[in-house]
Short mmCIF file of C-alpha atoms and ligand atoms in Angstrom, two decimals:
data_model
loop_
_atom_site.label_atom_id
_atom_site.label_comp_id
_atom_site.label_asym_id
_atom_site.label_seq_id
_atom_site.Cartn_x
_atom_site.Cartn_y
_atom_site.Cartn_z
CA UNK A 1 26.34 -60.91 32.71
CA UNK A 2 27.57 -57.01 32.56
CA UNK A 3 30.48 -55.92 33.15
CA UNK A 4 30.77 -52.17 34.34
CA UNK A 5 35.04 -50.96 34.34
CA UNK A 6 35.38 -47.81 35.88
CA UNK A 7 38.89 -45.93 36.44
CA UNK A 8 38.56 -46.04 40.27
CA UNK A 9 36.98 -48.02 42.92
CA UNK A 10 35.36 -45.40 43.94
CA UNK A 11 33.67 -44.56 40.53
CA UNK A 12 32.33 -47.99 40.49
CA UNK A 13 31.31 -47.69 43.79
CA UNK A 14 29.22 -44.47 43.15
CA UNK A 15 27.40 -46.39 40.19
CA UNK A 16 26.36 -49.46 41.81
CA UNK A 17 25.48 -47.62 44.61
CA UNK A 18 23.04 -45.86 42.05
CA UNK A 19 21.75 -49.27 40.91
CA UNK A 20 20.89 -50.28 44.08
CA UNK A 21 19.21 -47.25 45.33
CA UNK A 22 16.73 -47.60 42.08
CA UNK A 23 15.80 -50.87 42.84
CA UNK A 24 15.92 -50.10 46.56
CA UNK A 25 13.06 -47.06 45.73
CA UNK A 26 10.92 -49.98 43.96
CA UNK A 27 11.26 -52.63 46.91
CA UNK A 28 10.99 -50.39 50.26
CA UNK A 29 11.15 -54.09 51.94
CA UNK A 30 14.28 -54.92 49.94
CA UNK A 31 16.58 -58.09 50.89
CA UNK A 32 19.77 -57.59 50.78
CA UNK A 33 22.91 -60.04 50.74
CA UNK A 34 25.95 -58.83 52.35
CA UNK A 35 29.50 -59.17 51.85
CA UNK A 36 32.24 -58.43 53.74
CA UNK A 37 35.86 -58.11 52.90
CA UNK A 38 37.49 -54.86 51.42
CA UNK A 39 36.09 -54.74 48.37
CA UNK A 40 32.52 -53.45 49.16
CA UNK A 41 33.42 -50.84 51.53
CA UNK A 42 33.75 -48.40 48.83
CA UNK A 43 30.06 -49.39 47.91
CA UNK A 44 28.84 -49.46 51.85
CA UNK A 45 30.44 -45.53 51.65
CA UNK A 46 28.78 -44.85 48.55
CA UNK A 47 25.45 -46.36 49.75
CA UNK A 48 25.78 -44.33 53.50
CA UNK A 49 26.13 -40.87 51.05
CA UNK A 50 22.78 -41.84 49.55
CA UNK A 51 21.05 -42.68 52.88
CA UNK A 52 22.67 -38.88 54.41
CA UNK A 53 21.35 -37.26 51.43
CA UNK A 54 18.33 -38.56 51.78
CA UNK A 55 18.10 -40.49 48.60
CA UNK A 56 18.33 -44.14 49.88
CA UNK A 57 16.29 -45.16 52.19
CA UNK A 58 16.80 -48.96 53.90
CA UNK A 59 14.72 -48.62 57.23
CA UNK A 60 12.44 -51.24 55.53
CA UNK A 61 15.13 -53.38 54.02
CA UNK A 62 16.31 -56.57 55.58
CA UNK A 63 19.56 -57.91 54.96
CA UNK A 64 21.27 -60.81 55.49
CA UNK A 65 25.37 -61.32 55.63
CA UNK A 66 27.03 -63.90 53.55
CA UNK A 67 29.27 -65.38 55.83
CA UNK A 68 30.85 -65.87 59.40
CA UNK A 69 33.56 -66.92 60.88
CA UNK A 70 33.28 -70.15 63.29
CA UNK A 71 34.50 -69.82 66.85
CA UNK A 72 35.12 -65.88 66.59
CA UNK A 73 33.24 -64.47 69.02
CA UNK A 74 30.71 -61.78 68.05
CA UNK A 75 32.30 -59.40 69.99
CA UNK A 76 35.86 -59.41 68.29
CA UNK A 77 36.54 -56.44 65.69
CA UNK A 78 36.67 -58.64 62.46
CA UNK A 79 34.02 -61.07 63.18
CA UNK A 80 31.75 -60.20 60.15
CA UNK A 81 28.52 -59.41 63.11
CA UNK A 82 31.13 -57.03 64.02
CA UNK A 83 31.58 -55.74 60.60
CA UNK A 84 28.17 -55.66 59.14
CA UNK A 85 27.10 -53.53 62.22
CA UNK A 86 29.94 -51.33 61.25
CA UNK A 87 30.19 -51.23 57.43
CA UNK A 88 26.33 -51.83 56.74
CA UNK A 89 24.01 -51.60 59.70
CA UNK A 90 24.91 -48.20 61.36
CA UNK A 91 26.01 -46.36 58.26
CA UNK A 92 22.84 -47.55 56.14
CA UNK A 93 20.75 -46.67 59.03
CA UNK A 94 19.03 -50.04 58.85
CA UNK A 95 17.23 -51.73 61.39
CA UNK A 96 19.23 -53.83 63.13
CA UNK A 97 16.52 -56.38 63.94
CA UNK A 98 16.63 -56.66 60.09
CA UNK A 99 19.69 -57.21 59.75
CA UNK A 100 21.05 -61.27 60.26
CA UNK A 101 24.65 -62.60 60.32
CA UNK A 102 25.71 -66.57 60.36
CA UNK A 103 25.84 -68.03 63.99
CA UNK A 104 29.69 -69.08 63.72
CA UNK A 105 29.13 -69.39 67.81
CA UNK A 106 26.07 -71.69 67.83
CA UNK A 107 26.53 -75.18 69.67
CA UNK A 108 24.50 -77.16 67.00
CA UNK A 109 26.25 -75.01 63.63
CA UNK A 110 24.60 -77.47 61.43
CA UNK A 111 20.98 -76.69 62.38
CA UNK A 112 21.91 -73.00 62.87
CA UNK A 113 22.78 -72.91 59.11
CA UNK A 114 19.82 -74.78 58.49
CA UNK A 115 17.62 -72.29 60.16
CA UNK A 116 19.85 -69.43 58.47
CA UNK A 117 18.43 -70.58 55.25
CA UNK A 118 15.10 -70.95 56.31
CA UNK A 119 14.93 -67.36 57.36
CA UNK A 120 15.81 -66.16 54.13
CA UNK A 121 13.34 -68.14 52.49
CA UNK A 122 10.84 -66.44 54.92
CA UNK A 123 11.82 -63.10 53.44
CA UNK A 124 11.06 -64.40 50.30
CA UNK A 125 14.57 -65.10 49.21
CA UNK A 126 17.57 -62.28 48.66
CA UNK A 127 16.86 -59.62 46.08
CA UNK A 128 19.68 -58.76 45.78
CA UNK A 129 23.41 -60.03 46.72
CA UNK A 130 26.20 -57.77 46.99
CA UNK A 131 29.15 -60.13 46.17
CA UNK A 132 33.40 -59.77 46.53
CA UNK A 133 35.55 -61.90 45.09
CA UNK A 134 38.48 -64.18 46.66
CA UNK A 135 41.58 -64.50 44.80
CA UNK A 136 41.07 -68.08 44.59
CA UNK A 137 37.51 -67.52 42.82
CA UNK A 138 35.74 -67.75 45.88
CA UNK A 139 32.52 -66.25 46.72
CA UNK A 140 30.93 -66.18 50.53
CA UNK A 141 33.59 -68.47 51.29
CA UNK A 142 32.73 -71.18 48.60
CA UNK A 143 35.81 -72.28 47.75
CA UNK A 144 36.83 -73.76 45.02
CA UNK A 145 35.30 -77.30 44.80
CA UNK A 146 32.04 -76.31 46.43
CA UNK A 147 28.69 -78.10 45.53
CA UNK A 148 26.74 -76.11 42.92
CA UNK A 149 23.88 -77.21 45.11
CA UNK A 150 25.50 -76.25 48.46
CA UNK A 151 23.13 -74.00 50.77
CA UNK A 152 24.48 -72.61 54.39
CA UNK A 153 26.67 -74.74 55.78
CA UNK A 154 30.18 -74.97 57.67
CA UNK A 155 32.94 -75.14 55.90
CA UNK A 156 36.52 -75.88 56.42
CA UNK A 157 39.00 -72.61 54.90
CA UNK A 158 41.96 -73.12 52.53
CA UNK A 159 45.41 -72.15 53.38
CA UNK A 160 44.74 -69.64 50.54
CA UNK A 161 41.96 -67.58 51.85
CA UNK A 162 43.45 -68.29 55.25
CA UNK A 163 46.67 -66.26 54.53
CA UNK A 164 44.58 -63.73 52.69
CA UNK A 165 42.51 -63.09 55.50
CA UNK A 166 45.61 -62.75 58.13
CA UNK A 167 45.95 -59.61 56.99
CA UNK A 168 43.36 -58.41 59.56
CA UNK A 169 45.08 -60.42 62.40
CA UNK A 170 47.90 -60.57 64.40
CA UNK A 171 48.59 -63.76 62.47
CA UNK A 172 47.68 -66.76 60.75
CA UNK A 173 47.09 -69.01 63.91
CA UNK A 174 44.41 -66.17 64.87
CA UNK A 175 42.67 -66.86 61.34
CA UNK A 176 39.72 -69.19 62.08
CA UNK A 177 39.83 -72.55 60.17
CA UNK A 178 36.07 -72.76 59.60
CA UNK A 179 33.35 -70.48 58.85
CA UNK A 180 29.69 -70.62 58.10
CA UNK A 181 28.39 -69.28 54.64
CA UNK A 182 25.66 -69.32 52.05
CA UNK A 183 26.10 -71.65 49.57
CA UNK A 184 26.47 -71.37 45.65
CA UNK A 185 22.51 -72.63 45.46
CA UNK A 186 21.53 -69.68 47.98
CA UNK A 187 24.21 -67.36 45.66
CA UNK A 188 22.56 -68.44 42.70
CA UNK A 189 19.10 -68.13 43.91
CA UNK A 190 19.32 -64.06 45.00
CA UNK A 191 17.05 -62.52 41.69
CA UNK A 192 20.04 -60.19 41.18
CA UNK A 193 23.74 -60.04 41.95
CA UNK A 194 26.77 -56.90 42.05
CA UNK A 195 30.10 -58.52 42.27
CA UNK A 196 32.67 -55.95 43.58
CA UNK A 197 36.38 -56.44 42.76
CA UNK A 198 39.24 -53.68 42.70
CA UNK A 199 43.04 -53.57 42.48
CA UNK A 200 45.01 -55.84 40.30
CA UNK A 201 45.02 -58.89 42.99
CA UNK A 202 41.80 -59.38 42.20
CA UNK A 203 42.36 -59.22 37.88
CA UNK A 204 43.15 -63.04 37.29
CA UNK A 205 39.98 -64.08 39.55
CA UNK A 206 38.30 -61.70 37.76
CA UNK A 207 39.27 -62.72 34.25
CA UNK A 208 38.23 -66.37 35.15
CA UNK A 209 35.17 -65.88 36.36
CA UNK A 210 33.82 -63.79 32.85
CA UNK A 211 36.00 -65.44 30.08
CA UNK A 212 36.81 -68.96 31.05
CA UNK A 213 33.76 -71.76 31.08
CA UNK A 214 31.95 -71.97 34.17
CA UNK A 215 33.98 -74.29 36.61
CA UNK A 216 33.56 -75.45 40.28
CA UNK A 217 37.05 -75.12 40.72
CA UNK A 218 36.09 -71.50 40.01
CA UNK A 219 33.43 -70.59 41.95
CA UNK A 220 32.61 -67.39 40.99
CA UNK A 221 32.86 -68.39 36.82
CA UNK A 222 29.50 -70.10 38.08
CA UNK A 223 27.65 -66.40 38.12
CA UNK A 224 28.15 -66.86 33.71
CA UNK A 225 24.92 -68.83 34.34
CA UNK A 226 22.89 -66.02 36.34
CA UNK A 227 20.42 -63.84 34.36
CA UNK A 228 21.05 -60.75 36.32
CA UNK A 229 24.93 -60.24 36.99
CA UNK A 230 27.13 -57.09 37.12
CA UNK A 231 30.74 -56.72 37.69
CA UNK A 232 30.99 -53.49 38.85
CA UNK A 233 35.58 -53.70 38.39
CA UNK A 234 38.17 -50.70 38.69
CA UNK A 235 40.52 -50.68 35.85
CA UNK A 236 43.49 -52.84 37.82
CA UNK A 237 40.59 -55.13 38.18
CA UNK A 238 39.70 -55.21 34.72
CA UNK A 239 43.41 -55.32 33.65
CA UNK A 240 43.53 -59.13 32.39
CA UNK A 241 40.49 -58.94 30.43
CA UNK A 242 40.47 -59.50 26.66
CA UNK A 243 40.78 -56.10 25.02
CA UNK A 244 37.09 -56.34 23.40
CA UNK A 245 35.67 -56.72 27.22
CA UNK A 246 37.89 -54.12 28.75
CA UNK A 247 36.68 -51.87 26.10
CA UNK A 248 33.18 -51.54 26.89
CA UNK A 249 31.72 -48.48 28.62
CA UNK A 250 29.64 -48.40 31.50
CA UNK A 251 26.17 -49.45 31.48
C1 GLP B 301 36.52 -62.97 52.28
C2 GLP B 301 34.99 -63.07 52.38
C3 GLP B 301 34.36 -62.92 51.01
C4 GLP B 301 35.09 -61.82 50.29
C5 GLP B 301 36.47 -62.28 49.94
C6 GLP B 301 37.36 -61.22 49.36
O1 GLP B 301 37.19 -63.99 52.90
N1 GLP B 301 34.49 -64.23 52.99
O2 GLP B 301 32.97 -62.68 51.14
O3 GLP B 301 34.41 -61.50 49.10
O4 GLP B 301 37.08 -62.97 51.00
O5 GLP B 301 37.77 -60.34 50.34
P1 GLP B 301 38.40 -58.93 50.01
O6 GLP B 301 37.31 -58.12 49.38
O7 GLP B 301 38.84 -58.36 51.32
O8 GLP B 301 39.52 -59.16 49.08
#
């Protein structure tokens, strides 16, 4: 696991948006996982300044989002087909044929997240997963308690990440209950992993997930056992990590 601390968001943006573009110019077919949520927009900036100035190019990529919402239709600004297209699709300049989110709307969800998986095994697995964090140590929308050997699947949302994610609706009652996401195996499967996480709501999640033992009730603590992690973290981020770990430099 590295940990990158940079003083801004957008400084740690503009580096993993670096890393990516080298391993993007050594895998023109590149699969990428996608999160949504604030915390990689900074990134999904950083990465559309590559692709204008011509030094990223993801025409031949693939990607495939982390999550959905159930019952949101597509349509509806913060459904995360919505959001891709908006964050990652159009600014990355990717083909949108390429480019697959959850089916929260499907009438048979289990066999659509069935299939889900299967298609990214038909890519040959995800290269690499861009990754936020929830406050609650969620990742996708594993939350805590998830099967280490869960794969896509429907899930039912806590209160938690419920009232979390109101901020981008009228209200709570408009928050879905259930959404369909990869699961920790499919996480823990992608052959490298950035985890994004700014501002200090995110610096106790944080601060479990490197320094206490790997724990369910912790989902993202699981990505300890990963061989190819980075936390790219702005300083608030980083702010409840022991001072030897906070005082490392940038890879
Ligand atoms: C959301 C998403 C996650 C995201 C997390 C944090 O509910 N399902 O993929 O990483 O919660 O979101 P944010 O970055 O907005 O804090």
């Amino acid at each position: 696991m590295k940990i990158a601390i940079y003083d801004s968001a957008d400084d740690a943006a503009t580096a993993a948006a670096k890393a990516i573009a080298v391993t993007a110019a050594q895998r023109p077919d590149l699969v990428l996982g996608v999160a949504t949520g604030s915390s990689p927009q900074p990134l999904y900036r950083a990465l559309g300044h590559l692709v204008q100035a011509g030094q990223l190019d993801l025409r031949s990529a693939s990607a495939f989002a982390l999550d959905e919402y159930v019952g949101l239709d597509y349509q509806h600004p913060e459904s995360y087909h919505s959001i891709v297209q908006r964050d990652v699709t159009a600014p990355l300049n990717m083909d949108a044929a390429r480019v697959r989110v959850p089916e929260g709307l499907a009438l048979d969800l289990c066999r659509a997240a069935t299939a889900y998986e299967a298609e990214i095994a038909l890519q040959g697995g995800i290269d690499l997963q861009i990754l936020g964090i929830g406050g609650n140590g969620h990742i996708g929308f594993n939350e805590p308690g998830s099967p280490v050997d869960s794969r896509t699947r429907v899930v039912d949302l806590t209160g938690e990440t419920r009232s979390a994610n109101s901020r981008f609706f009228p209200s709570i009652d408009h928050v879905p209950t259930q959404a369909m996401t990869q699961g920790l195996a499919t996480i823990m499967a992608a052959r490298s992993i950035v985890l994004v996480a700014n501002g200090i709501d995110k610096a106790d999640a944080v601060r479990r997930a490197i320094e206490e033992p790997a724990d369910l009730s912790h989902p993202a603590s699981l990505l300890q056992r990963h061989p190819r992690v980075t936390f790219y973290l702005d300083a608030a981020a980083a702010s409840e990590l022991s001072t030897t770990l906070a005082a490392m430099t940038a890879p």
